[in-house]
Short mmCIF file of C-alpha atoms in Angstrom, two decimals:
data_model
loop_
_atom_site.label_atom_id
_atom_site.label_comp_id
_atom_site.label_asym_id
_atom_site.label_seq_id
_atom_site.Cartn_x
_atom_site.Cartn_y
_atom_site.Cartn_z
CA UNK Q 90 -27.25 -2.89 14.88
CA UNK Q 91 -26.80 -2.29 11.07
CA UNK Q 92 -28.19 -4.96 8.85
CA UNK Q 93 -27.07 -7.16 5.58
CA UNK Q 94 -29.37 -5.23 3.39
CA UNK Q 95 -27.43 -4.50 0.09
CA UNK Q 96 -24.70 -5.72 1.03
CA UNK Q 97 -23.78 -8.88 -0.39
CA UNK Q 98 -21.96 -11.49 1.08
CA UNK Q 99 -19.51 -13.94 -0.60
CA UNK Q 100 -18.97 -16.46 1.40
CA UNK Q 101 -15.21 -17.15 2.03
CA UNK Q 102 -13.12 -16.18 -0.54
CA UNK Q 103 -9.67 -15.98 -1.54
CA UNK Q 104 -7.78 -13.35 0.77
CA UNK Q 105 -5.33 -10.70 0.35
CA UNK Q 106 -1.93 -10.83 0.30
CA UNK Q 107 -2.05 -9.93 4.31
CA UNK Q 108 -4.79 -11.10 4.33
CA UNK Q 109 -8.00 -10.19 5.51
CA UNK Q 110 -11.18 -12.31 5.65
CA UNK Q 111 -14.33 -10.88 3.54
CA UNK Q 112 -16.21 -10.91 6.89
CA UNK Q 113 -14.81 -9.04 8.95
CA UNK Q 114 -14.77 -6.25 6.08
CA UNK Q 115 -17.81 -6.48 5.47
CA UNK Q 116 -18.86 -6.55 9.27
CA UNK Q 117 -17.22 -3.29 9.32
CA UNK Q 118 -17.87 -1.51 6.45
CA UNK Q 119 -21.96 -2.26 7.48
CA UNK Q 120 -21.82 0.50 9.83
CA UNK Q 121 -20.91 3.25 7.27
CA UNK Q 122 -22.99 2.53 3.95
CA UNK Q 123 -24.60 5.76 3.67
CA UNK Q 124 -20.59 7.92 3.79
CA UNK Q 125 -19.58 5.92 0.59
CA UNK Q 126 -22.05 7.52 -2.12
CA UNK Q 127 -20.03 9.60 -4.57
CA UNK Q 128 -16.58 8.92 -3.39
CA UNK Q 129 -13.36 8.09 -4.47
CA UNK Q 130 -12.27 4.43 -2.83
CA UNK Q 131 -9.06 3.54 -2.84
CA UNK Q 132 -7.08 -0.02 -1.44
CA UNK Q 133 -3.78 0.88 -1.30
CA UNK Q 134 -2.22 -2.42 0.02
CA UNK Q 135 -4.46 -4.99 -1.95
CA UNK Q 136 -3.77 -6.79 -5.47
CA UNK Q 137 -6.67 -6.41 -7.85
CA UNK Q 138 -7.16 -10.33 -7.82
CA UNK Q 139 -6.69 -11.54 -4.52
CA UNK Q 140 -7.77 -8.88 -2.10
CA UNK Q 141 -10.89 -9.23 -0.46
CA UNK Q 142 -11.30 -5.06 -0.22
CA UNK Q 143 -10.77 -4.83 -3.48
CA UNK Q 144 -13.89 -7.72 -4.02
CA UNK Q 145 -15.61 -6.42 -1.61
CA UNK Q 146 -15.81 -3.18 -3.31
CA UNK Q 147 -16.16 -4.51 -6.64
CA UNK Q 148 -19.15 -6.70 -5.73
CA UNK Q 149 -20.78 -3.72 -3.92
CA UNK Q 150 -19.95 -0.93 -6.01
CA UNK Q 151 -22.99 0.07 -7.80
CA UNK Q 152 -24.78 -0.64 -4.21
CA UNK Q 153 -22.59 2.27 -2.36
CA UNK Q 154 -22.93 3.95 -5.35
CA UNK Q 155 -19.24 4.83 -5.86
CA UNK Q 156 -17.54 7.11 -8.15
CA UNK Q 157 -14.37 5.37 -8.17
CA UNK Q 158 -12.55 2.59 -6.89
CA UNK Q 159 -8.26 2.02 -7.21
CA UNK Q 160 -6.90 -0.55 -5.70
CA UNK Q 161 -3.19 -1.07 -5.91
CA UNK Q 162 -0.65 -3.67 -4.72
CA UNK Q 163 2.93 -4.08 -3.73
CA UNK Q 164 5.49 -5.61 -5.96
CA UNK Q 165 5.77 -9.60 -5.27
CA UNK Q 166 2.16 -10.38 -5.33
CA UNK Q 167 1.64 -14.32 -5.09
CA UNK Q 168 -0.25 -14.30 -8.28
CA UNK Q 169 2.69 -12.39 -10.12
CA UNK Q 170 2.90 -14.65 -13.02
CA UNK Q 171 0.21 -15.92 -13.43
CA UNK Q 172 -1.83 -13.27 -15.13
CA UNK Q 173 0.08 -13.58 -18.21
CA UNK Q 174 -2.53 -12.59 -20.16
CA UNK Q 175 -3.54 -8.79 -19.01
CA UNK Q 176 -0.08 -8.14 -20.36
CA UNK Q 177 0.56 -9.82 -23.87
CA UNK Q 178 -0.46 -6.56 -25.74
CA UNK Q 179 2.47 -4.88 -23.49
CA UNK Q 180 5.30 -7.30 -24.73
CA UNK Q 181 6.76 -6.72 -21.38
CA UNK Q 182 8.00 -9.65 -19.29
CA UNK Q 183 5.80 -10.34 -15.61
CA UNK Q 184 8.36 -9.63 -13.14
CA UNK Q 185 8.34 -8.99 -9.49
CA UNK Q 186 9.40 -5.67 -9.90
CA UNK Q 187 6.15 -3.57 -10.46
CA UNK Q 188 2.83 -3.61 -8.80
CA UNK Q 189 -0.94 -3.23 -10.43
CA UNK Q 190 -3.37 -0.67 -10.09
CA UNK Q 191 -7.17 -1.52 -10.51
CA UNK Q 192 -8.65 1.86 -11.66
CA UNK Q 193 -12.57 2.03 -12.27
CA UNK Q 194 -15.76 4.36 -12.65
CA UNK Q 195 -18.03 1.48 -13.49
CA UNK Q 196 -18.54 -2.50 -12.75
CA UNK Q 197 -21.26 -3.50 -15.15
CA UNK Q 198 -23.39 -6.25 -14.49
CA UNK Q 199 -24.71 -9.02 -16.30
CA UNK Q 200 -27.90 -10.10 -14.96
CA UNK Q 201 -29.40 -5.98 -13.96
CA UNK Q 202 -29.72 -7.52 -10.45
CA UNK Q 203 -25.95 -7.62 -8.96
CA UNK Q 204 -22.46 -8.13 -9.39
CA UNK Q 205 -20.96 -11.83 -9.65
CA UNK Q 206 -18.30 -13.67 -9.55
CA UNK Q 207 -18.35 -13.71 -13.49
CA UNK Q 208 -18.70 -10.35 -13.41
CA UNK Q 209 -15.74 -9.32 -11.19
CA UNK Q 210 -13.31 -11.96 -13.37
CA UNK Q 211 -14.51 -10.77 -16.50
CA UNK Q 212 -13.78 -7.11 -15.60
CA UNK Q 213 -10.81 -7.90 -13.86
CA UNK Q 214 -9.10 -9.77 -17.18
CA UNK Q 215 -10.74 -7.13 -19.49
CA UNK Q 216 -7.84 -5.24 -21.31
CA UNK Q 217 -6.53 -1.88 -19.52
CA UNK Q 218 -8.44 -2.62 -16.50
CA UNK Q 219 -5.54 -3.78 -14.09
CA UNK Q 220 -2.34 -2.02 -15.61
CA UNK Q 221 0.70 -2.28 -14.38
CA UNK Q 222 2.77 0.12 -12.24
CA UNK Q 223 5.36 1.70 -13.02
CA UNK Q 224 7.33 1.44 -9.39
CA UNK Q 225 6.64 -1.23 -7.16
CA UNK Q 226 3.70 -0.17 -5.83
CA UNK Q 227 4.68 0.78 -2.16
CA UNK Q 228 2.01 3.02 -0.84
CA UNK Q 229 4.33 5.63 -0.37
CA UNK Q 230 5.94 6.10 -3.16
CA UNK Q 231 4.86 8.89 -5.30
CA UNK Q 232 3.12 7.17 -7.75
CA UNK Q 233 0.96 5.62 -5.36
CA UNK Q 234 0.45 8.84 -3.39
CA UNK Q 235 -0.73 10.38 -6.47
CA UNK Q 236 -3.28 8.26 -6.35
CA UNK Q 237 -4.15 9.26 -2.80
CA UNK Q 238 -4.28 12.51 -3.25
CA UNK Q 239 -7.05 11.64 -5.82
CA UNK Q 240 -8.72 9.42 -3.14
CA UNK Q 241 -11.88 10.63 -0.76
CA UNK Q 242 -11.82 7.66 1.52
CA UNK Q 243 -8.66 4.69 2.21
CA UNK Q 244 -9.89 1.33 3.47
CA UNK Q 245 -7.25 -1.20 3.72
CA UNK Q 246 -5.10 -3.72 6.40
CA UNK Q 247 -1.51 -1.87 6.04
CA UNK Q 248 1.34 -4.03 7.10
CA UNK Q 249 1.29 -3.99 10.80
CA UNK Q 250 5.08 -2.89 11.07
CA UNK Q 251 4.14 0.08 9.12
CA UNK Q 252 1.38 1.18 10.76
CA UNK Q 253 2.51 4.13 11.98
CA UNK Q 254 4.23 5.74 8.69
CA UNK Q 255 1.28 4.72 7.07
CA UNK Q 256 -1.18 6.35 9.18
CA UNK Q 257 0.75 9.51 9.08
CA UNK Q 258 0.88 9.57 5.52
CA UNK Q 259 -2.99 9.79 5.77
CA UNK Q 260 -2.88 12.22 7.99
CA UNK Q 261 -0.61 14.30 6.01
CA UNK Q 262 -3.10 13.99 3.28
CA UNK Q 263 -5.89 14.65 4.99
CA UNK Q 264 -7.59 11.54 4.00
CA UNK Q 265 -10.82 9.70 5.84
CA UNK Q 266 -9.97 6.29 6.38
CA UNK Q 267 -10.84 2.54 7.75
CA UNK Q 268 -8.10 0.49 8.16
CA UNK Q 269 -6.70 -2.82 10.70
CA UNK Q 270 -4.20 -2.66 12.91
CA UNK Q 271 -3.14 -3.91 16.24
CA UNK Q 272 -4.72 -2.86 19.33
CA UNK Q 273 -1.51 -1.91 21.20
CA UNK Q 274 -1.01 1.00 18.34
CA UNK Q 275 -2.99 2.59 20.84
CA UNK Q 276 0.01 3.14 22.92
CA UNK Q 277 3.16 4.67 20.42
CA UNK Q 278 3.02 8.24 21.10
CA UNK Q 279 2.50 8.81 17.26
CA UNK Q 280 -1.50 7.44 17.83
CA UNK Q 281 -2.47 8.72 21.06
CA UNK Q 282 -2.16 12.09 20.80
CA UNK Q 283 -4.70 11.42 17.83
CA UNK Q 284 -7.12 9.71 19.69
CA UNK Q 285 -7.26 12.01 22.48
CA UNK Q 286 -7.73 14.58 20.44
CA UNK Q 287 -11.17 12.82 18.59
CA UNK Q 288 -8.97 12.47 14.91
CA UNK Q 289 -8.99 8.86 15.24
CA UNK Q 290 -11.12 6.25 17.28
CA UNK Q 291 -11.66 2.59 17.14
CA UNK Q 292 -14.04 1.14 14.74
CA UNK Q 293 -17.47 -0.71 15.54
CA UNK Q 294 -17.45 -4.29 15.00
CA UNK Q 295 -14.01 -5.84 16.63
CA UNK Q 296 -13.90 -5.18 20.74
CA UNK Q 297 -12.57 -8.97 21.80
CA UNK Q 298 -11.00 -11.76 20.53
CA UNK Q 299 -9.41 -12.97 17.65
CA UNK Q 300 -9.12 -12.80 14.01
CA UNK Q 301 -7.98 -15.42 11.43
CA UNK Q 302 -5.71 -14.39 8.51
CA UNK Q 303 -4.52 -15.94 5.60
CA UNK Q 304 -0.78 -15.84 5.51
CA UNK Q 305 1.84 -16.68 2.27
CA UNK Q 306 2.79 -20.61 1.63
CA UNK Q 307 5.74 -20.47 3.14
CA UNK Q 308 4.97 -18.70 6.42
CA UNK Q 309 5.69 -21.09 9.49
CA UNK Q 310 2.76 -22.06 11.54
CA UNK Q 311 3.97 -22.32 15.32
CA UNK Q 312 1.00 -20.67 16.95
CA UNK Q 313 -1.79 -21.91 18.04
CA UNK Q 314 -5.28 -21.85 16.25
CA UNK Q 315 -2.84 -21.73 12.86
CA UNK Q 316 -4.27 -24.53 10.25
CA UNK Q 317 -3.99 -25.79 6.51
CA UNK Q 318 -6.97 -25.86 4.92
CA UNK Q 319 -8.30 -28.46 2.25
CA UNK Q 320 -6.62 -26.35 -0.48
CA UNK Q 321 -3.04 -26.19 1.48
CA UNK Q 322 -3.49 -22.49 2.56
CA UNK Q 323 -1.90 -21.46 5.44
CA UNK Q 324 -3.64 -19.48 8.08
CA UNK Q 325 -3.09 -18.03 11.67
CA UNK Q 326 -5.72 -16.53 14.50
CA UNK Q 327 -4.21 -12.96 15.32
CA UNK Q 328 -5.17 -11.69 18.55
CA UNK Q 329 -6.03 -7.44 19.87
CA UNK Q 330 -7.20 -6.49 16.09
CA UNK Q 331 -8.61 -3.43 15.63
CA UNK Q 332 -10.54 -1.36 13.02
CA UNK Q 333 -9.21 2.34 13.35
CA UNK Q 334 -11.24 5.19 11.35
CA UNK Q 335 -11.93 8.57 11.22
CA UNK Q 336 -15.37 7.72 10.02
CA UNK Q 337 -18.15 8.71 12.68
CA UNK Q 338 -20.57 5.89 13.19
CA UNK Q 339 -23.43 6.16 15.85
CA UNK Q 340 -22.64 3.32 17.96
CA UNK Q 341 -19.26 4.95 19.49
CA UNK Q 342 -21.58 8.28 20.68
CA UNK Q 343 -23.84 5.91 22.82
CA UNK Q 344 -22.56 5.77 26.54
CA UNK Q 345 -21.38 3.08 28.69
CA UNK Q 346 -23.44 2.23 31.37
CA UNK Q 347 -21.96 2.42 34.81
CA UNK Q 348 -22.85 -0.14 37.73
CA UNK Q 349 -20.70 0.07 40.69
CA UNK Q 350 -20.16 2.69 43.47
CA UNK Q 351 -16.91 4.54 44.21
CA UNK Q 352 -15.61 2.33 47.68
CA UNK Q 353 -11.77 3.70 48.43
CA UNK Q 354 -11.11 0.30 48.93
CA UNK Q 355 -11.64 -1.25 45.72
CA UNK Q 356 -9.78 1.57 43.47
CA UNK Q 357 -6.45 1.98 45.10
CA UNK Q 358 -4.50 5.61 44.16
CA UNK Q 359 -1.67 6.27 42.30
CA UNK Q 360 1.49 6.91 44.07
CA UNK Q 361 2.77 9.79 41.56
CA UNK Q 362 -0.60 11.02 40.21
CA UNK Q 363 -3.76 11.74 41.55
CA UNK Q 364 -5.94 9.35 40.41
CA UNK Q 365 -7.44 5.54 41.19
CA UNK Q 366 -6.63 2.74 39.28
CA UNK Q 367 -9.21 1.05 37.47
CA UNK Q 368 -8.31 -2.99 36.60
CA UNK Q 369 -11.57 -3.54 33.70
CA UNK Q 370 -13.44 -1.07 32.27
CA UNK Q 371 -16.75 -2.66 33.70
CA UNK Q 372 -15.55 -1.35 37.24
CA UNK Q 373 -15.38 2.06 36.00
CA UNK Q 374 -17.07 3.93 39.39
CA UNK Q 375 -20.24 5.49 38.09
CA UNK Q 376 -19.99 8.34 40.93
CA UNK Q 377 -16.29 9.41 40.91
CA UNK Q 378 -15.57 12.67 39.43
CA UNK Q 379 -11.47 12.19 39.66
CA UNK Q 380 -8.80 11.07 37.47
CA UNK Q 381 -9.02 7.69 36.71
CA UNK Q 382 -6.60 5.11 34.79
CA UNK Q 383 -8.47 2.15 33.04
CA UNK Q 384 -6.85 -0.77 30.18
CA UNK Q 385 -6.61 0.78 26.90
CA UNK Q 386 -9.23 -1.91 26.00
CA UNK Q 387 -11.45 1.08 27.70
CA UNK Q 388 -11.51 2.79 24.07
CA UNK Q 389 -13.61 -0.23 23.14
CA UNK Q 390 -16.03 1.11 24.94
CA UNK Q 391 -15.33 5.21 24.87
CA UNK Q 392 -17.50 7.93 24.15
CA UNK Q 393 -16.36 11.26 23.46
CA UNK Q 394 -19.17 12.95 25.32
CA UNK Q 395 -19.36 10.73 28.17
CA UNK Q 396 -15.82 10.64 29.24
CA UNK Q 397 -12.63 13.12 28.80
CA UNK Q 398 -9.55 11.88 27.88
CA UNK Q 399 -6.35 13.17 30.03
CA UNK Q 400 -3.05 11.30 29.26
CA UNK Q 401 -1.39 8.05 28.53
CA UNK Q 402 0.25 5.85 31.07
CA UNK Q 403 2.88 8.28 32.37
CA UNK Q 404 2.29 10.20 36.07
CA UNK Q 405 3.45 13.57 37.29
CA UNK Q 406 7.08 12.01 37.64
CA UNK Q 407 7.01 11.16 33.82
CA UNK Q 408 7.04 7.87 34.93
CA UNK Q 409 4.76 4.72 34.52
CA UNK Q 410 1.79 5.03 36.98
CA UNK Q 411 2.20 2.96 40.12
CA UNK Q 412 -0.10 2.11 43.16
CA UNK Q 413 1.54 0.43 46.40
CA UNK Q 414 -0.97 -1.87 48.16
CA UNK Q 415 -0.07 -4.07 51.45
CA UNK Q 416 3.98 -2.04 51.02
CA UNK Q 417 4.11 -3.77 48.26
CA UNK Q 418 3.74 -0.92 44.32
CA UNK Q 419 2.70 -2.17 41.41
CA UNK Q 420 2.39 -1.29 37.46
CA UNK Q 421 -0.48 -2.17 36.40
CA UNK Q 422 -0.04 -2.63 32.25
CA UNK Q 423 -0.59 0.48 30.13
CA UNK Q 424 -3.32 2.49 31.71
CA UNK Q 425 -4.84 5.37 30.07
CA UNK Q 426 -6.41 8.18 32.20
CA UNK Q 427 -9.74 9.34 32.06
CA UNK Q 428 -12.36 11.28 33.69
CA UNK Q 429 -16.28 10.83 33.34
CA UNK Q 430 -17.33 14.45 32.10
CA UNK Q 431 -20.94 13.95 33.80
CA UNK Q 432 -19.78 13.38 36.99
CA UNK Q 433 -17.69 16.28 36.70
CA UNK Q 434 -20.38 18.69 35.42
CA UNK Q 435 -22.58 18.13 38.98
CA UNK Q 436 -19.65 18.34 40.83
CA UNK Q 437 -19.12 21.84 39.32
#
């Protein structure tokens, strides 16, 4: 596992505006220190003073030895208002109508040894530093994709109900990238094909679980695990997150080790493909060279030289796979279909 070294950690600090925890950034972004030095970062769904990427990157700047960071934020920020200052030179009202853009080639620091607190609020309120957009800051807008283009490396949480525009868009551009989204993204036909074809893959340090977010004042807590904290923010556990990336990382080449024996009994077969089914990935039959369909949790665990993947949930019928046990078929939920590519090379 990668360690701490370097990296520093702040505690818990404010979050963005969607609203990821400095933690589980930084939990991530441990696995990928050395593909940072020399590029171009850019947070393309964070306000300058409230995003923990664009902290994190601050505080660890000079560490990954970065060229540049941006960071840039949607129109409507919660602290819209009351950054009055940056903008007195301007004579232009703060309105809800533009975003900011934090644009930087340097974050000096005061005591030689690191980068503070002081040090990220005194460079943040230093004049010309955070400017403000001219359009409100959506991603894709061509102002902000101007500053993609310019970008070697995207590492944000997009809005979960844009996920898939907004992974396209990097896509389009060509653009490496580490970014959250929701597990079941696996399954729209716009991300499979991706992952099947080794452009995108899950990320190292989420598998299980849950995550907590911070979420605006006025969103309504109903869920369970949601709380107030001392300060009255709001927040809310979000199960099946994922960190999706195009960034290699060595755990995801190291291969899953198998335990149980191919019985016919215990893997029923598909009724319109031919292939078992395959309930957790732990019962993945070390010794069947076949088609098999396993959760999409499976990815988790997947490496590209172990096992092949063949096709998403859909049989020969072009309809979802089903197994009939006791007269009685079944669906089991969103399988994915696999075979293990070292079983198949001795059966060759």
């Amino acid at each position: 596992m990668p360690k701490n070294a370097g990296l520093h950690k702040a505690g818990r600090a404010k979050k963005d505006e969607f609203y990821t925890d400095y933690d589980v950034i930084q939990s991530e972004l441990n696995y990928y220190e050395g593909q940072f030095e020399g590029k171009v970062v850019l947070c393309n769904c964070d306000d300058p003073f409230e995003s923990n990427f664009a902290k994190f990157f601050l505080r660890n700047f000079n560490y990954l030895k970065l060229n540049r960071l941006i960071c840039t934020s949607y129109a409507g920020s919660p602290v819209t208002g009351t950054q009055l200052s940056l903008f007195d030179d301007y004579n232009e009202p703060v309105t809800n109508e533009h975003g900011y853009v934090l644009d930087i080639s340097e974050v000096p620091m005061s005591n030689g040894r690191g980068v503070s607190d002081m040090d990220i609020q005194t460079l943040l309120h230093s004049k010309g530093v955070v400017k403000r957009l001219k359009g409100n800051g959506d991603y894709a807008s061509d102002e902000c994709l101007d500053y993609l283009k310019q970008s070697d490396i995207v590492v944000t949480n997009p809005p979960f109900s844009k996920f898939r525009p907004y992974l396209a868009t990097l896509m389009d551009y060509k653009k490496k990238f580490l970014i959250i989204g929701n597990v079941n993204a696996i399954t729209y036909k716009e991300v499979f094909p991706l992952i099947k074809n080794n452009e995108v893959w899950l990320g190292a340090s989420i598998h299980s679980g849950d995550r907590e977010f911070r979420v605006p004042d006025d969103y309504p807590l109903k869920a369970a695990g949601s709380r107030v904290d001392d300060n009255g923010h709001k927040y809310i556990r979000v199960k099946g997150v994922r960190w999706f990336t195009n960034l290699d990382y060595e755990q995801r080449h190291e291969e899953l080790v198998l335990y149980k024996q191919y019985q016919s009994n215990d893997y029923p077969k598909y009724d319109n493909y031919d292939g078992i089914n395959v309930d957790k990935t732990a019962d993945i039959p070390m010794d069947y060279p076949g088609a098999m369909g396993v959760p999409i949790t499976f990815l988790d665990k997947y490496s590209p030289e172990q096992f092949e993947l063949i096709k998403f949930r859909k049989g020969d019928d072009n309809k979802d796979l089903r197994y009939t046990v006791d007269g009685k078929t079944k669906q089991p939920y969103f399988r994915i279909l696999i075979k293990n590519k070292k079983v198949q090379h001795i059966e060759d």
